[in-house]
Structure formats: C-alpha cells, structure tokens
Tab-separated table of C-alpha atoms in Angstrom:
chain	number	residue	atom	x	y	z
A	1	MET	CA	84.408	113.706	73.164
A	2	PHE	CA	84.622	116.832	75.815
A	3	LEU	CA	86.286	118.778	74.006
A	4	ASP	CA	82.780	120.782	72.151
A	5	ILE	CA	81.047	120.915	75.348
A	6	THR	CA	84.273	122.262	77.761
A	7	CYS	CA	84.088	125.346	75.153
A	8	ARG	CA	80.681	125.963	75.376
A	9	ARG	CA	80.435	125.572	78.951
A	10	ASN	CA	83.982	126.726	80.418
A	11	PRO	CA	85.982	128.114	78.077
A	12	ASN	CA	87.612	130.297	80.402
A	13	LEU	CA	89.329	126.186	81.309
A	14	ILE	CA	91.135	126.581	78.491
A	15	LYS	CA	91.434	130.065	77.515
A	16	ALA	CA	93.337	129.959	81.435
A	17	ALA	CA	95.375	126.746	80.042
A	18	VAL	CA	96.604	128.315	76.577
A	19	GLU	CA	97.555	131.557	78.615
A	20	LEU	CA	99.938	129.291	81.706
A	21	HIS	CA	101.585	127.086	78.921
A	22	GLN	CA	101.908	130.294	76.733
A	23	LYS	CA	104.190	132.019	79.599
A	24	GLY	CA	105.932	129.390	80.307
A	25	GLU	CA	104.335	128.528	84.369
A	26	ILE	CA	103.079	124.724	83.430
A	27	SER	CA	105.011	121.722	82.464
A	28	PRO	CA	103.871	119.318	79.224
A	29	ASN	CA	102.377	117.109	80.503
A	30	THR	CA	100.108	118.946	83.264
A	31	TYR	CA	97.071	118.780	84.105
A	32	VAL	CA	94.499	122.444	84.302
A	33	VAL	CA	91.909	121.825	86.872
A	34	ASP	CA	88.990	124.262	87.614
A	35	LEU	CA	88.897	123.971	90.396
A	36	ASP	CA	86.033	125.786	90.873
A	37	ALA	CA	83.745	124.362	89.022
A	38	VAL	CA	85.101	120.242	90.850
A	39	GLU	CA	83.699	121.818	94.571
A	40	ALA	CA	80.592	123.130	92.723
A	41	ASN	CA	80.025	119.170	91.140
A	42	ALA	CA	81.003	117.633	94.049
A	43	ARG	CA	78.624	120.068	96.133
A	44	LEU	CA	75.470	118.649	93.639
A	45	ILE	CA	76.496	115.204	94.238
A	46	ALA	CA	76.811	115.014	97.651
A	47	GLU	CA	73.798	117.157	98.085
A	48	ALA	CA	71.917	114.430	96.065
A	49	ALA	CA	73.408	111.663	97.909
A	50	ARG	CA	72.234	113.451	101.469
A	51	VAL	CA	68.337	114.024	99.693
A	52	SER	CA	69.112	109.566	98.671
A	53	GLY	CA	70.332	108.625	101.921
A	54	LEU	CA	72.726	107.441	99.892
A	55	SER	CA	76.892	107.236	101.287
A	56	LEU	CA	79.649	107.796	98.679
A	57	TYR	CA	83.407	107.914	98.325
A	58	PHE	CA	84.950	109.558	95.464
A	59	MET	CA	87.576	108.452	93.544
A	60	THR	CA	90.792	110.654	92.363
A	61	LYS	CA	92.248	107.880	89.225
A	62	GLN	CA	90.499	110.831	86.517
A	63	VAL	CA	93.266	113.626	87.653
A	64	ASN	CA	96.633	111.051	88.529
A	65	ARG	CA	95.476	111.428	92.233
A	66	ASN	CA	95.586	114.756	92.594
A	67	PRO	CA	95.971	115.586	96.147
A	68	GLN	CA	94.601	119.106	95.979
A	69	PHE	CA	91.797	117.579	93.613
A	70	ALA	CA	91.292	115.402	96.318
A	71	LYS	CA	91.087	118.042	99.178
A	72	ALA	CA	88.236	120.429	97.078
A	73	VAL	CA	85.718	117.455	97.088
A	74	ALA	CA	86.928	116.313	100.625
A	75	GLY	CA	86.030	119.868	101.241
A	76	GLN	CA	82.345	119.807	100.156
A	77	GLY	CA	80.530	116.758	101.903
A	78	ILE	CA	82.517	113.965	100.249
A	79	SER	CA	85.656	113.013	102.475
A	80	LYS	CA	86.808	109.667	102.169
A	81	ALA	CA	88.002	108.242	99.016
A	82	VAL	CA	88.448	105.188	97.388
A	83	ALA	CA	91.275	104.344	95.632
A	84	VAL	CA	91.644	101.924	93.042
A	85	ASP	CA	95.124	100.265	93.650
A	86	TRP	CA	97.415	100.082	96.834
A	87	ASP	CA	99.852	102.617	95.961
A	88	GLU	CA	97.407	105.259	95.149
A	89	ALA	CA	95.662	105.190	98.781
A	90	LEU	CA	98.983	105.833	99.931
A	91	THR	CA	99.627	108.945	98.420
A	92	LEU	CA	95.985	110.336	99.240
A	93	HIS	CA	96.459	109.209	103.032
A	94	GLN	CA	100.018	110.529	103.151
A	95	ASN	CA	98.225	114.100	101.857
A	96	GLY	CA	95.299	114.097	105.034
A	97	ILE	CA	92.988	112.443	103.154
A	98	ALA	CA	91.165	109.635	104.331
A	99	ILE	CA	90.770	106.081	102.811
A	100	GLY	CA	87.197	104.144	102.329
A	101	HIS	CA	87.346	101.671	99.817
A	102	VAL	CA	90.519	99.713	98.314
A	103	GLY	CA	90.743	97.401	95.796
A	104	HIS	CA	87.453	96.207	94.009
A	105	LEU	CA	89.603	96.839	90.460
A	106	VAL	CA	92.196	95.440	91.582
A	107	GLN	CA	93.108	93.394	94.507
A	108	VAL	CA	95.716	94.312	96.929
A	109	PRO	CA	99.103	92.965	96.290
A	110	GLN	CA	99.896	90.347	100.133
A	111	LYS	CA	103.298	92.537	100.612
A	112	VAL	CA	101.626	95.672	101.164
A	113	ILE	CA	98.451	94.622	103.006
A	114	SER	CA	99.396	95.482	106.177
A	115	SER	CA	100.706	99.302	104.492
A	116	LEU	CA	96.835	99.100	103.900
A	117	LEU	CA	95.592	98.234	106.654
A	118	SER	CA	97.071	100.311	108.952
A	119	VAL	CA	95.874	103.653	106.958
A	120	GLY	CA	92.265	102.205	108.029
A	121	PRO	CA	90.942	102.158	104.796
A	122	GLU	CA	86.956	101.726	105.224
A	123	VAL	CA	86.731	99.111	103.456
A	124	LEU	CA	88.668	96.184	101.622
A	125	THR	CA	87.196	94.577	98.201
A	126	VAL	CA	88.611	90.580	97.947
A	127	PHE	CA	87.857	88.386	94.621
A	128	SER	CA	88.184	85.085	96.433
A	129	VAL	CA	88.813	83.489	99.614
A	130	ASP	CA	92.576	82.981	98.690
A	131	LYS	CA	92.957	87.188	99.405
A	132	ALA	CA	89.890	87.193	101.862
A	133	ALA	CA	92.418	84.323	104.338
A	134	GLN	CA	95.396	87.099	103.483
A	135	ILE	CA	94.265	89.909	104.521
A	136	ALA	CA	92.235	88.067	108.023
A	137	ARG	CA	95.885	86.875	108.382
A	138	GLU	CA	97.511	90.214	108.516
A	139	ALA	CA	95.210	91.777	110.187
A	140	ARG	CA	95.077	89.593	113.144
A	141	ARG	CA	99.081	90.409	113.782
A	142	LEU	CA	97.696	93.884	113.987
A	143	GLY	CA	94.781	93.126	116.449
A	144	LEU	CA	92.785	94.270	113.881
A	145	GLU	CA	89.068	92.680	112.073
A	146	GLN	CA	89.159	94.788	108.642
A	147	PRO	CA	85.594	95.255	107.159
A	148	ILE	CA	85.134	94.126	103.426
A	149	LEU	CA	83.355	94.183	100.646
A	150	LEU	CA	82.765	90.547	98.342
A	151	ARG	CA	82.835	91.476	94.738
A	152	VAL	CA	79.880	88.474	92.895
A	153	VAL	CA	79.931	88.115	88.921
A	154	GLY	CA	76.217	87.447	87.475
A	155	GLU	CA	76.769	84.184	84.055
A	156	ASP	CA	75.911	88.024	82.444
A	157	ASP	CA	77.257	90.427	84.048
A	158	GLN	CA	79.852	93.233	82.045
A	159	PHE	CA	82.261	94.477	83.040
A	160	PHE	CA	85.533	95.874	81.364
A	161	PRO	CA	88.875	94.895	79.396
A	162	GLY	CA	90.815	94.687	82.313
A	163	GLN	CA	88.724	95.120	85.542
A	164	VAL	CA	87.264	91.204	85.665
A	165	GLY	CA	87.618	89.065	88.363
A	166	GLY	CA	85.811	87.720	91.525
A	167	ILE	CA	83.861	85.660	93.310
A	168	PRO	CA	80.773	83.184	90.615
A	169	GLU	CA	77.596	83.807	92.234
A	170	GLY	CA	77.211	80.131	91.662
A	171	GLN	CA	79.604	79.748	94.514
A	172	PHE	CA	79.148	82.680	96.357
A	173	ARG	CA	77.195	81.095	98.945
A	174	GLU	CA	79.771	78.115	99.697
A	175	ALA	CA	82.883	81.159	99.539
A	176	ALA	CA	80.763	83.597	101.582
A	177	SER	CA	80.680	81.206	104.083
A	178	ALA	CA	84.260	80.138	103.929
A	179	ILE	CA	85.030	83.393	104.872
A	180	ALA	CA	82.776	84.274	107.607
A	181	ARG	CA	84.461	82.260	109.535
A	182	LEU	CA	87.155	84.279	109.418
A	183	LYS	CA	88.595	85.745	112.063
A	184	GLY	CA	90.312	89.107	111.230
A	185	VAL	CA	87.682	90.680	108.562
A	186	ARG	CA	84.094	90.971	108.692
A	187	ILE	CA	81.603	90.867	105.942
A	188	ALA	CA	80.296	94.658	105.705
A	189	GLY	CA	78.333	94.181	101.820
A	190	VAL	CA	79.012	93.853	98.317
A	191	THR	CA	79.883	95.347	95.162
A	192	SER	CA	80.470	95.001	91.402
A	193	PHE	CA	81.320	98.170	88.082
A	194	PRO	CA	80.205	99.001	86.413
A	195	CYS	CA	76.502	99.239	87.636
A	196	LEU	CA	75.031	101.861	85.699
A	197	ILE	CA	75.333	102.028	82.057
A	198	LEU	CA	75.087	104.054	79.513
A	199	ASP	CA	71.442	103.028	77.020
A	200	GLU	CA	72.391	104.609	73.972
A	201	GLU	CA	69.652	104.650	72.491
A	202	SER	CA	67.440	107.040	75.107
A	203	GLY	CA	70.686	108.825	75.937
A	204	ARG	CA	70.523	107.568	79.989
A	205	ALA	CA	71.935	106.014	82.578
A	206	VAL	CA	70.164	102.619	83.315
A	207	PRO	CA	71.325	99.532	85.329
A	208	SER	CA	73.539	96.615	84.182
A	209	SER	CA	72.949	93.553	84.872
A	210	ASN	CA	75.418	93.678	87.751
A	211	MET	CA	73.122	95.705	89.555
A	212	GLY	CA	71.188	92.869	89.982
A	213	THR	CA	73.433	90.225	90.803
A	214	LEU	CA	74.751	92.302	93.423
A	215	ARG	CA	70.813	92.806	95.326
A	216	ARG	CA	70.650	88.786	95.074
A	217	ALA	CA	74.599	88.664	97.121
A	218	ALA	CA	73.514	91.097	98.827
A	219	HIS	CA	69.822	89.493	99.756
A	220	LEU	CA	71.703	85.886	99.921
A	221	LEU	CA	73.696	87.067	102.841
A	222	ARG	CA	71.857	88.505	104.584
A	223	THR	CA	68.548	85.175	104.374
A	224	GLN	CA	70.670	82.650	104.118
A	225	LEU	CA	74.280	83.633	106.161
A	226	GLY	CA	72.251	86.336	109.048
A	227	LEU	CA	74.750	88.360	107.891
A	228	SER	CA	74.074	92.115	108.610
A	229	VAL	CA	74.731	94.268	105.136
A	230	GLU	CA	76.586	97.732	105.406
A	231	GLN	CA	77.209	97.940	101.809
A	232	VAL	CA	75.903	97.576	98.164
A	233	ASN	CA	78.053	99.579	97.046
A	234	ALA	CA	77.353	100.137	93.427
A	235	PRO	CA	79.881	102.568	91.727
A	236	GLY	CA	79.579	103.910	87.305
A	237	MET	CA	78.604	106.270	86.535
A	238	THR	CA	77.796	107.934	89.926
A	239	ALA	CA	76.982	111.983	89.080
A	240	ALA	CA	74.021	114.064	91.205
A	241	GLY	CA	71.642	113.190	87.651
A	242	THR	CA	72.518	109.426	88.700
A	243	ILE	CA	71.936	109.045	92.280
A	244	SER	CA	67.957	108.675	93.236
A	245	LEU	CA	68.228	106.001	90.758
A	246	LEU	CA	71.098	103.879	92.396
A	247	ALA	CA	68.905	104.483	95.621
A	248	GLN	CA	65.837	102.712	94.115
A	249	GLU	CA	67.405	99.924	93.004
A	250	GLY	CA	69.113	99.384	96.242
A	251	ALA	CA	72.277	100.679	96.470
A	252	THR	CA	73.697	102.201	99.291
A	253	HIS	CA	77.043	103.391	98.126
A	254	GLY	CA	78.008	105.179	95.169
A	255	GLU	CA	81.807	106.161	93.687
A	256	PRO	CA	81.988	109.785	91.724
A	257	GLY	CA	85.084	110.580	89.834
A	258	HIS	CA	84.187	111.075	86.375
A	259	GLY	CA	80.953	112.566	87.742
A	260	LEU	CA	83.214	115.667	89.893
A	261	THR	CA	85.135	116.743	86.484
A	262	GLY	CA	81.923	116.354	84.178
A	263	THR	CA	83.436	113.341	82.093
A	264	THR	CA	80.864	110.490	82.374
A	265	PRO	CA	78.829	109.712	78.863
A	266	LEU	CA	75.698	111.637	80.256
A	267	HIS	CA	78.151	114.681	80.237
A	268	ALA	CA	79.210	115.010	77.121
C-alpha cells in the first residue's frame, strides 16, 4: 500500500534498511524508522492543532510501542500518549512517556486498574457502567478521582472488526446518570473510533456517523445532566490535513498515529 510512495518520497529510508540488513546490523523483523521524518510530521501536526485549538495524544501501536519513537514525537510538542491497552500504557510510562488516554479500543482489565491509575492517565475510557464502577472502586481505594470518557455507540456507527463495544446511544442518558453518581470517577467527555473515514470517491477524509453520535452525546451531558464536557475525543485519520475538519465537527482532541508515520489512506 505504501511501498510506491515510500520509494518516491523517502528512498533513503529503503536504502538505509537494505544497508543495515546486509551488514548484519539489524535482526530479522526489525522496524526501521526515519525519526527525522517522524519529528517533521509531528511538528506539522502539532502546529495544525495549535492553530485549530485541538489537543492531541499520540499513538504508538503502529511501531510496537517503541520508546525512541515516542520520545521523538513528545519532543515536538505532542507530549502525552494514547495507549490501546494496559501493557502499552505501562511500557510507555516506564520509559518516561506521559500517558494521556487509555482504553478507547480495549477495556482496562479489572486486575490492572490500580496499576494503571498509579501512572496518572489523563483519562480512561469505559464502555459500561460496570467498568466505570470497577475503576471508581480502585480510585477510591487510592484516594483518587479519575476522569473518564464514555464510549457511546449510535445505531448507524461504524467500527472495525474486534473494536466494537460501548454504551448504546438509546441507553446513554441512563448509563451516564448512573456513572455520574459514582464516587472516585468523573465524566470528562465522550469518545468513539473511527470519527473520520476515507471517502473513496473523492479521496478525502469525511466525518463518520460516529462523529455525529459524539456531538449528540456531549450535548446530552451538558444540557440534561449539567456536566462540563472537557473532551469530545475523536480519533481516526488524525493528520495535519484533517485537524481543521475535526475542529469544525466539534472535536476537542485527536490522536495521531499513522499521521506521524505518513501511513493513513490519505498518504497512500
């Protein structure tokens, strides 16, 4: 998918990989990453976010949680990471990377909640009242109040295989009300994924139905429950060229991952 454009735009990356391999300086199954390019991409994305007033968490799953990659990105103004799962969060924390967001694709297992809370994530995402209650219980035990995001699912929303789950929109008010009463957690906002998708006909990024669901859920939290919504977290194809669209759609936070490595469908 990306070989042709890599040959055209960054041939030295391929030459370096071949040379390192032939000299025996790298092992099989080794990632070769152009950190200069990653840093340049991170600067562009960070500046676009600054102009649009969007906050960012960076994703490292594309490069197997590599701490050198993470530090390169963090040094360009995107200081906190989003972790798909709990062990990614702990790995990044152990390497000095601040954790912004955990749990929006994979729920935090009950047995590691206390370990995760100890690294101080800015937000944790929950898919249910039960998961929020588990986090609240551990947070109370540790003397904390953990901000959480609610993953809401609209009837027509789109998800990738293996990444489904969340609070059905029809049950959202009831669930959010129950979670708001829990001591130890505080509802900070809402999230979903993917919030931008590729329109194959035009070749442009467009909002998915998930984005509209997030706006409705945030409105409900504000107007019916009287909550302050700090985050409308809208990951999916976050890149320099899509950040203004995210801001126009009401997002407060994006999560660049493939944008940092130049591997979104738009880059292809």
